[in-house]
């Protein structure tokens, strides 16, 4: 047999085997990379799903906690309720309006005491006195109204749960030059109940606003230093005269 022929065939076989081995190693490396990427993606997706499951569980627990909470245990502002009024009872009663009339509504918290010795506490948007000085001091609210406007309506929202005394309510004017007040309209609460009293005070004749000499204010005088006399708020209605409007608005 020819020795050269055998050597050539052996070299070819060796090269083919080496090439197959190289291809096999490269294929195994590719397969390993693919499998490792699959493992990484599997770990990532597992982490995402686990996070979503924990988030959903926390949301459900929070929703159950909110449902179990009493709706009357707190106010929207976060203040604790300190009387037997519930938040649903504390919404302002619907009062009819008059066409052509402009309205402003104020919370009890917008009122200020007329004496430093009259201390008070807030209950949601309402206020009540905690100490009353002698002399008939009150809660007062300064009105900011257009010149020439006519005040036609005043409404007070109060709770009077005292059997011995009533709350005094009114619309007043004040002249700083003479340091004098004028009672334009007055009213009072009545009875003894935890229910809201909506006290409509007609202003007849209407009061025309004269900002050149006079200021106007609402006055509420509680007679007991407790939440039995509770000021929830007030509303005024007024008509703006065309005569006093700027020319661009006429």
PDB file of C-alpha atoms in Angstrom:
ATOM      1  CA  UNK A   1       0.000   0.000   0.000  1.00  0.00           C
ATOM      2  CA  UNK A   2       1.130   3.504  -0.803  1.00  0.00           C
ATOM      3  CA  UNK A   3       2.359   5.249   2.331  1.00  0.00           C
ATOM      4  CA  UNK A   4       1.820   8.734   0.909  1.00  0.00           C
ATOM      5  CA  UNK A   5      -1.839   7.998   0.251  1.00  0.00           C
ATOM      6  CA  UNK A   6      -2.356   6.856   3.820  1.00  0.00           C
ATOM      7  CA  UNK A   7      -0.701   9.940   5.216  1.00  0.00           C
ATOM      8  CA  UNK A   8      -2.892  12.218   3.124  1.00  0.00           C
ATOM      9  CA  UNK A   9      -6.094  10.433   4.224  1.00  0.00           C
ATOM     10  CA  UNK A  10      -5.044  10.565   7.852  1.00  0.00           C
ATOM     11  CA  UNK A  11      -4.398  14.298   7.642  1.00  0.00           C
ATOM     12  CA  UNK A  12      -7.799  14.862   6.018  1.00  0.00           C
ATOM     13  CA  UNK A  13      -9.527  12.802   8.708  1.00  0.00           C
ATOM     14  CA  UNK A  14      -7.691  14.701  11.445  1.00  0.00           C
ATOM     15  CA  UNK A  15      -8.678  18.064   9.939  1.00  0.00           C
ATOM     16  CA  UNK A  16     -12.323  16.976   9.626  1.00  0.00           C
ATOM     17  CA  UNK A  17     -12.382  15.722  13.195  1.00  0.00           C
ATOM     18  CA  UNK A  18     -10.794  18.928  14.460  1.00  0.00           C
ATOM     19  CA  UNK A  19     -13.302  20.997  12.471  1.00  0.00           C
ATOM     20  CA  UNK A  20     -16.230  18.980  13.864  1.00  0.00           C
ATOM     21  CA  UNK A  21     -14.861  19.418  17.352  1.00  0.00           C
ATOM     22  CA  UNK A  22     -14.543  23.171  16.828  1.00  0.00           C
ATOM     23  CA  UNK A  23     -18.071  23.436  15.453  1.00  0.00           C
ATOM     24  CA  UNK A  24     -19.376  21.359  18.336  1.00  0.00           C
ATOM     25  CA  UNK A  25     -17.669  23.558  20.921  1.00  0.00           C
ATOM     26  CA  UNK A  26     -18.987  26.737  19.271  1.00  0.00           C
ATOM     27  CA  UNK A  27     -22.505  25.286  19.207  1.00  0.00           C
ATOM     28  CA  UNK A  28     -22.302  24.393  22.858  1.00  0.00           C
ATOM     29  CA  UNK A  29     -21.098  27.942  23.639  1.00  0.00           C
ATOM     30  CA  UNK A  30     -24.009  29.472  21.683  1.00  0.00           C
ATOM     31  CA  UNK A  31     -26.449  27.147  23.430  1.00  0.00           C
ATOM     32  CA  UNK A  32     -24.964  28.107  26.792  1.00  0.00           C
ATOM     33  CA  UNK A  33     -25.364  31.811  26.034  1.00  0.00           C
ATOM     34  CA  UNK A  34     -28.986  31.299  24.999  1.00  0.00           C
ATOM     35  CA  UNK A  35     -29.755  29.275  28.092  1.00  0.00           C
ATOM     36  CA  UNK A  36     -28.056  31.815  30.369  1.00  0.00           C
ATOM     37  CA  UNK A  37     -30.131  34.618  28.792  1.00  0.00           C
ATOM     38  CA  UNK A  38     -33.259  32.579  29.333  1.00  0.00           C
ATOM     39  CA  UNK A  39     -32.322  32.205  32.967  1.00  0.00           C
ATOM     40  CA  UNK A  40     -31.741  35.946  33.309  1.00  0.00           C
ATOM     41  CA  UNK A  41     -35.069  36.785  31.651  1.00  0.00           C
ATOM     42  CA  UNK A  42     -36.804  34.201  33.821  1.00  0.00           C
ATOM     43  CA  UNK A  43     -35.336  35.799  36.947  1.00  0.00           C
ATOM     44  CA  UNK A  44     -36.338  39.289  35.770  1.00  0.00           C
ATOM     45  CA  UNK A  45     -39.919  38.286  34.959  1.00  0.00           C
ATOM     46  CA  UNK A  46     -40.190  36.420  38.248  1.00  0.00           C
ATOM     47  CA  UNK A  47     -39.119  39.563  40.119  1.00  0.00           C
ATOM     48  CA  UNK A  48     -41.628  41.707  38.217  1.00  0.00           C
ATOM     49  CA  UNK A  49     -44.508  39.326  38.901  1.00  0.00           C
ATOM     50  CA  UNK A  50     -43.546  39.082  42.573  1.00  0.00           C
ATOM     51  CA  UNK A  51     -43.493  42.901  42.866  1.00  0.00           C
ATOM     52  CA  UNK A  52     -46.923  43.208  41.223  1.00  0.00           C
ATOM     53  CA  UNK A  53     -48.330  40.570  43.547  1.00  0.00           C
ATOM     54  CA  UNK A  54     -47.014  42.399  46.621  1.00  0.00           C
ATOM     55  CA  UNK A  55     -48.383  45.734  45.342  1.00  0.00           C
ATOM     56  CA  UNK A  56     -51.826  44.231  44.708  1.00  0.00           C
ATOM     57  CA  UNK A  57     -51.852  42.648  48.158  1.00  0.00           C
ATOM     58  CA  UNK A  58     -50.938  45.972  49.814  1.00  0.00           C
ATOM     59  CA  UNK A  59     -53.659  47.826  47.856  1.00  0.00           C
ATOM     60  CA  UNK A  60     -56.313  45.317  48.891  1.00  0.00           C
ATOM     61  CA  UNK A  61     -55.268  45.562  52.539  1.00  0.00           C
ATOM     62  CA  UNK A  62     -55.422  49.369  52.415  1.00  0.00           C
ATOM     63  CA  UNK A  63     -58.865  49.312  50.789  1.00  0.00           C
ATOM     64  CA  UNK A  64     -60.174  46.972  53.485  1.00  0.00           C
ATOM     65  CA  UNK A  65     -58.750  49.255  56.178  1.00  0.00           C
ATOM     66  CA  UNK A  66     -60.511  52.293  54.676  1.00  0.00           C
ATOM     67  CA  UNK A  67     -63.822  50.412  54.435  1.00  0.00           C
ATOM     68  CA  UNK A  68     -63.570  49.379  58.070  1.00  0.00           C
ATOM     69  CA  UNK A  69     -62.958  52.972  59.208  1.00  0.00           C
ATOM     70  CA  UNK A  70     -65.973  54.849  60.528  1.00  0.00           C
ATOM     71  CA  UNK A  71     -67.101  57.610  58.089  1.00  0.00           C
ATOM     72  CA  UNK A  72     -67.822  59.924  61.049  1.00  0.00           C
ATOM     73  CA  UNK A  73     -64.444  59.527  62.767  1.00  0.00           C
ATOM     74  CA  UNK A  74     -62.845  62.484  60.995  1.00  0.00           C
ATOM     75  CA  UNK A  75     -63.394  65.431  58.684  1.00  0.00           C
ATOM     76  CA  UNK A  76     -62.035  65.979  55.195  1.00  0.00           C
ATOM     77  CA  UNK A  77     -59.527  68.429  56.662  1.00  0.00           C
ATOM     78  CA  UNK A  78     -58.252  65.716  59.002  1.00  0.00           C
ATOM     79  CA  UNK A  79     -59.689  67.226  62.213  1.00  0.00           C
ATOM     80  CA  UNK A  80     -61.260  64.909  64.749  1.00  0.00           C
ATOM     81  CA  UNK A  81     -65.001  65.189  65.316  1.00  0.00           C
ATOM     82  CA  UNK A  82     -65.692  66.363  68.882  1.00  0.00           C
ATOM     83  CA  UNK A  83     -69.488  66.374  68.971  1.00  0.00           C
ATOM     84  CA  UNK A  84     -72.316  64.039  68.069  1.00  0.00           C
ATOM     85  CA  UNK A  85     -72.667  65.624  64.616  1.00  0.00           C
ATOM     86  CA  UNK A  86     -71.703  63.347  61.747  1.00  0.00           C
ATOM     87  CA  UNK A  87     -69.989  64.631  58.642  1.00  0.00           C
ATOM     88  CA  UNK A  88     -73.043  63.933  56.483  1.00  0.00           C
ATOM     89  CA  UNK A  89     -75.162  66.067  58.801  1.00  0.00           C
ATOM     90  CA  UNK A  90     -72.613  68.863  58.578  1.00  0.00           C
ATOM     91  CA  UNK A  91     -73.159  69.657  54.903  1.00  0.00           C
ATOM     92  CA  UNK A  92     -74.815  73.020  54.301  1.00  0.00           C
ATOM     93  CA  UNK A  93     -78.532  72.794  53.666  1.00  0.00           C
ATOM     94  CA  UNK A  94     -79.734  73.701  50.198  1.00  0.00           C
ATOM     95  CA  UNK A  95     -81.205  77.197  50.326  1.00  0.00           C
ATOM     96  CA  UNK A  96     -83.185  78.589  47.373  1.00  0.00           C
ATOM     97  CA  UNK A  97     -81.503  81.298  45.340  1.00  0.00           C
ATOM     98  CA  UNK A  98     -82.986  84.298  43.564  1.00  0.00           C
ATOM     99  CA  UNK A  99     -82.317  84.865  39.839  1.00  0.00           C
ATOM    100  CA  UNK A 100     -80.165  87.912  39.174  1.00  0.00           C
ATOM    101  CA  UNK A 101     -78.617  87.777  42.644  1.00  0.00           C
ATOM    102  CA  UNK A 102     -74.922  87.189  43.309  1.00  0.00           C
ATOM    103  CA  UNK A 103     -73.984  85.056  46.327  1.00  0.00           C
ATOM    104  CA  UNK A 104     -71.005  84.586  48.594  1.00  0.00           C
ATOM    105  CA  UNK A 105     -70.796  81.710  51.078  1.00  0.00           C
ATOM    106  CA  UNK A 106     -68.450  81.674  54.076  1.00  0.00           C
ATOM    107  CA  UNK A 107     -67.418  78.934  56.496  1.00  0.00           C
ATOM    108  CA  UNK A 108     -67.488  79.511  60.238  1.00  0.00           C
ATOM    109  CA  UNK A 109     -63.705  79.482  60.174  1.00  0.00           C
ATOM    110  CA  UNK A 110     -63.757  82.722  58.145  1.00  0.00           C
ATOM    111  CA  UNK A 111     -65.172  84.611  61.161  1.00  0.00           C
ATOM    112  CA  UNK A 112     -62.892  86.272  63.719  1.00  0.00           C
ATOM    113  CA  UNK A 113     -63.499  87.029  67.423  1.00  0.00           C
ATOM    114  CA  UNK A 114     -64.044  90.706  68.255  1.00  0.00           C
ATOM    115  CA  UNK A 115     -62.146  90.397  71.538  1.00  0.00           C
ATOM    116  CA  UNK A 116     -58.925  88.608  72.428  1.00  0.00           C
ATOM    117  CA  UNK A 117     -60.597  87.122  75.506  1.00  0.00           C
ATOM    118  CA  UNK A 118     -63.118  85.351  73.296  1.00  0.00           C
ATOM    119  CA  UNK A 119     -61.285  82.101  72.639  1.00  0.00           C
ATOM    120  CA  UNK A 120     -62.618  79.487  70.282  1.00  0.00           C
ATOM    121  CA  UNK A 121     -62.051  76.070  68.796  1.00  0.00           C
ATOM    122  CA  UNK A 122     -62.498  74.782  65.253  1.00  0.00           C
ATOM    123  CA  UNK A 123     -64.618  71.780  64.353  1.00  0.00           C
ATOM    124  CA  UNK A 124     -64.155  71.065  60.684  1.00  0.00           C
ATOM    125  CA  UNK A 125     -65.217  74.293  58.954  1.00  0.00           C
ATOM    126  CA  UNK A 126     -67.243  75.411  61.986  1.00  0.00           C
ATOM    127  CA  UNK A 127     -66.202  77.290  65.144  1.00  0.00           C
ATOM    128  CA  UNK A 128     -67.507  77.633  68.693  1.00  0.00           C
ATOM    129  CA  UNK A 129     -66.486  79.704  71.703  1.00  0.00           C
ATOM    130  CA  UNK A 130     -64.473  78.121  74.512  1.00  0.00           C
ATOM    131  CA  UNK A 131     -64.412  81.262  76.691  1.00  0.00           C
ATOM    132  CA  UNK A 132     -66.784  84.253  76.633  1.00  0.00           C
ATOM    133  CA  UNK A 133     -65.749  87.628  78.075  1.00  0.00           C
ATOM    134  CA  UNK A 134     -68.405  89.901  79.597  1.00  0.00           C
ATOM    135  CA  UNK A 135     -69.789  92.578  77.304  1.00  0.00           C
ATOM    136  CA  UNK A 136     -71.473  90.642  74.514  1.00  0.00           C
ATOM    137  CA  UNK A 137     -68.518  90.105  72.191  1.00  0.00           C
ATOM    138  CA  UNK A 138     -69.021  88.050  69.058  1.00  0.00           C
ATOM    139  CA  UNK A 139     -67.615  86.462  65.918  1.00  0.00           C
ATOM    140  CA  UNK A 140     -67.442  88.939  63.047  1.00  0.00           C
ATOM    141  CA  UNK A 141     -66.888  88.705  59.293  1.00  0.00           C
ATOM    142  CA  UNK A 142     -65.930  91.756  57.224  1.00  0.00           C
ATOM    143  CA  UNK A 143     -67.695  91.826  53.835  1.00  0.00           C
ATOM    144  CA  UNK A 144     -65.913  92.862  50.649  1.00  0.00           C
ATOM    145  CA  UNK A 145     -68.657  93.966  48.247  1.00  0.00           C
ATOM    146  CA  UNK A 146     -68.704  96.115  45.091  1.00  0.00           C
ATOM    147  CA  UNK A 147     -69.505  99.802  45.423  1.00  0.00           C
ATOM    148  CA  UNK A 148     -73.218 100.435  44.944  1.00  0.00           C
ATOM    149  CA  UNK A 149     -74.240  96.781  45.387  1.00  0.00           C
ATOM    150  CA  UNK A 150     -77.508  96.152  47.218  1.00  0.00           C
ATOM    151  CA  UNK A 151     -77.495  93.508  49.952  1.00  0.00           C
ATOM    152  CA  UNK A 152     -80.829  91.672  49.727  1.00  0.00           C
ATOM    153  CA  UNK A 153     -80.346  88.402  51.632  1.00  0.00           C
ATOM    154  CA  UNK A 154     -78.418  87.025  54.594  1.00  0.00           C
ATOM    155  CA  UNK A 155     -78.449  83.372  55.674  1.00  0.00           C
ATOM    156  CA  UNK A 156     -76.805  81.921  58.787  1.00  0.00           C
ATOM    157  CA  UNK A 157     -76.002  78.221  59.300  1.00  0.00           C
ATOM    158  CA  UNK A 158     -75.822  77.425  63.023  1.00  0.00           C
ATOM    159  CA  UNK A 159     -76.439  74.681  65.563  1.00  0.00           C
ATOM    160  CA  UNK A 160     -78.176  75.716  68.804  1.00  0.00           C
ATOM    161  CA  UNK A 161     -78.320  72.861  71.295  1.00  0.00           C
ATOM    162  CA  UNK A 162     -78.705  74.969  74.437  1.00  0.00           C
ATOM    163  CA  UNK A 163     -82.065  75.144  76.217  1.00  0.00           C
ATOM    164  CA  UNK A 164     -81.360  78.356  78.139  1.00  0.00           C
ATOM    165  CA  UNK A 165     -80.058  80.800  75.517  1.00  0.00           C
ATOM    166  CA  UNK A 166     -80.053  81.593  71.805  1.00  0.00           C
ATOM    167  CA  UNK A 167     -77.402  82.849  69.409  1.00  0.00           C
ATOM    168  CA  UNK A 168     -77.694  86.468  68.233  1.00  0.00           C
ATOM    169  CA  UNK A 169     -77.207  86.994  64.499  1.00  0.00           C
ATOM    170  CA  UNK A 170     -77.104  90.104  62.390  1.00  0.00           C
ATOM    171  CA  UNK A 171     -75.896  92.354  59.586  1.00  0.00           C
ATOM    172  CA  UNK A 172     -74.088  95.493  60.735  1.00  0.00           C
ATOM    173  CA  UNK A 173     -72.435  98.566  59.287  1.00  0.00           C
ATOM    174  CA  UNK A 174     -69.499 100.430  60.787  1.00  0.00           C
ATOM    175  CA  UNK A 175     -68.365 104.027  60.258  1.00  0.00           C
ATOM    176  CA  UNK A 176     -64.693 104.454  61.221  1.00  0.00           C
ATOM    177  CA  UNK A 177     -64.955 108.270  61.316  1.00  0.00           C
ATOM    178  CA  UNK A 178     -67.574 108.207  64.059  1.00  0.00           C
ATOM    179  CA  UNK A 179     -66.553 104.803  65.490  1.00  0.00           C
ATOM    180  CA  UNK A 180     -70.195 103.746  65.471  1.00  0.00           C
ATOM    181  CA  UNK A 181     -72.051 100.545  64.564  1.00  0.00           C
ATOM    182  CA  UNK A 182     -75.544 100.270  63.124  1.00  0.00           C
ATOM    183  CA  UNK A 183     -77.637  97.098  63.350  1.00  0.00           C
ATOM    184  CA  UNK A 184     -79.134  96.776  59.868  1.00  0.00           C
ATOM    185  CA  UNK A 185     -80.863  93.402  60.340  1.00  0.00           C
ATOM    186  CA  UNK A 186     -81.035  91.049  63.339  1.00  0.00           C
ATOM    187  CA  UNK A 187     -82.225  87.513  64.056  1.00  0.00           C
ATOM    188  CA  UNK A 188     -81.636  84.722  66.556  1.00  0.00           C
ATOM    189  CA  UNK A 189     -81.535  80.958  66.777  1.00  0.00           C
ATOM    190  CA  UNK A 190     -84.160  79.010  68.691  1.00  0.00           C
ATOM    191  CA  UNK A 191     -84.881  75.708  70.399  1.00  0.00           C
ATOM    192  CA  UNK A 192     -82.364  73.098  71.433  1.00  0.00           C
ATOM    193  CA  UNK A 193     -81.304  70.515  68.883  1.00  0.00           C
ATOM    194  CA  UNK A 194     -78.193  69.036  67.285  1.00  0.00           C
ATOM    195  CA  UNK A 195     -79.762  69.640  63.871  1.00  0.00           C
ATOM    196  CA  UNK A 196     -78.570  72.420  61.598  1.00  0.00           C
ATOM    197  CA  UNK A 197     -80.644  75.611  61.657  1.00  0.00           C
ATOM    198  CA  UNK A 198     -80.767  77.551  58.395  1.00  0.00           C
ATOM    199  CA  UNK A 199     -81.847  81.048  59.385  1.00  0.00           C
ATOM    200  CA  UNK A 200     -82.814  83.256  56.440  1.00  0.00           C
ATOM    201  CA  UNK A 201     -82.748  86.977  57.227  1.00  0.00           C
ATOM    202  CA  UNK A 202     -84.513  89.102  54.578  1.00  0.00           C
ATOM    203  CA  UNK A 203     -82.868  92.492  54.153  1.00  0.00           C
ATOM    204  CA  UNK A 204     -85.791  94.862  53.663  1.00  0.00           C
ATOM    205  CA  UNK A 205     -85.239  97.438  52.407  1.00  0.00           C
ATOM    206  CA  UNK A 206     -82.024  96.330  50.664  1.00  0.00           C
ATOM    207  CA  UNK A 207     -78.839  97.900  51.990  1.00  0.00           C
ATOM    208  CA  UNK A 208     -76.854  99.803  49.372  1.00  0.00           C
ATOM    209  CA  UNK A 209     -73.108  99.483  49.816  1.00  0.00           C
ATOM    210  CA  UNK A 210     -71.211 102.746  50.245  1.00  0.00           C
ATOM    211  CA  UNK A 211     -67.544 101.877  50.542  1.00  0.00           C
ATOM    212  CA  UNK A 212     -66.509 105.536  50.789  1.00  0.00           C
ATOM    213  CA  UNK A 213     -67.664 105.881  54.401  1.00  0.00           C
ATOM    214  CA  UNK A 214     -68.899 102.523  55.650  1.00  0.00           C
ATOM    215  CA  UNK A 215     -67.829  98.901  56.095  1.00  0.00           C
ATOM    216  CA  UNK A 216     -70.260  95.989  56.399  1.00  0.00           C
ATOM    217  CA  UNK A 217     -70.007  92.829  58.456  1.00  0.00           C
ATOM    218  CA  UNK A 218     -71.880  89.773  59.654  1.00  0.00           C
ATOM    219  CA  UNK A 219     -72.115  89.244  63.404  1.00  0.00           C
ATOM    220  CA  UNK A 220     -72.733  86.034  65.375  1.00  0.00           C
ATOM    221  CA  UNK A 221     -72.825  86.182  69.175  1.00  0.00           C
ATOM    222  CA  UNK A 222     -72.804  82.810  70.979  1.00  0.00           C
ATOM    223  CA  UNK A 223     -74.129  82.780  74.541  1.00  0.00           C
ATOM    224  CA  UNK A 224     -72.466  79.594  75.789  1.00  0.00           C
ATOM    225  CA  UNK A 225     -68.805  78.604  75.684  1.00  0.00           C
ATOM    226  CA  UNK A 226     -69.225  75.173  74.128  1.00  0.00           C
ATOM    227  CA  UNK A 227     -70.109  73.465  70.867  1.00  0.00           C
ATOM    228  CA  UNK A 228     -73.777  73.746  71.889  1.00  0.00           C
ATOM    229  CA  UNK A 229     -73.611  77.086  70.048  1.00  0.00           C
ATOM    230  CA  UNK A 230     -71.851  76.176  66.819  1.00  0.00           C
ATOM    231  CA  UNK A 231     -71.285  78.580  63.921  1.00  0.00           C
ATOM    232  CA  UNK A 232     -71.136  76.619  60.688  1.00  0.00           C
ATOM    233  CA  UNK A 233     -71.154  79.516  58.229  1.00  0.00           C
ATOM    234  CA  UNK A 234     -73.178  82.170  56.440  1.00  0.00           C
ATOM    235  CA  UNK A 235     -74.236  83.348  52.993  1.00  0.00           C
ATOM    236  CA  UNK A 236     -75.101  86.754  51.600  1.00  0.00           C
ATOM    237  CA  UNK A 237     -76.936  87.709  48.436  1.00  0.00           C
ATOM    238  CA  UNK A 238     -76.544  91.025  46.662  1.00  0.00           C
ATOM    239  CA  UNK A 239     -77.427  92.713  43.388  1.00  0.00           C
ATOM    240  CA  UNK A 240     -74.815  94.684  41.480  1.00  0.00           C
ATOM    241  CA  UNK A 241     -76.143  97.913  39.988  1.00  0.00           C
ATOM    242  CA  UNK A 242     -75.280  98.543  36.337  1.00  0.00           C
ATOM    243  CA  UNK A 243     -74.605 102.187  37.194  1.00  0.00           C
ATOM    244  CA  UNK A 244     -71.536 101.277  39.256  1.00  0.00           C
ATOM    245  CA  UNK A 245     -70.063  98.728  36.855  1.00  0.00           C
ATOM    246  CA  UNK A 246     -66.933  99.673  34.881  1.00  0.00           C
ATOM    247  CA  UNK A 247     -67.742 100.801  31.348  1.00  0.00           C
ATOM    248  CA  UNK A 248     -66.047  97.707  29.877  1.00  0.00           C
ATOM    249  CA  UNK A 249     -68.576  95.474  31.700  1.00  0.00           C
ATOM    250  CA  UNK A 250     -71.764  97.415  30.879  1.00  0.00           C
TER     251      UNK A 250
END
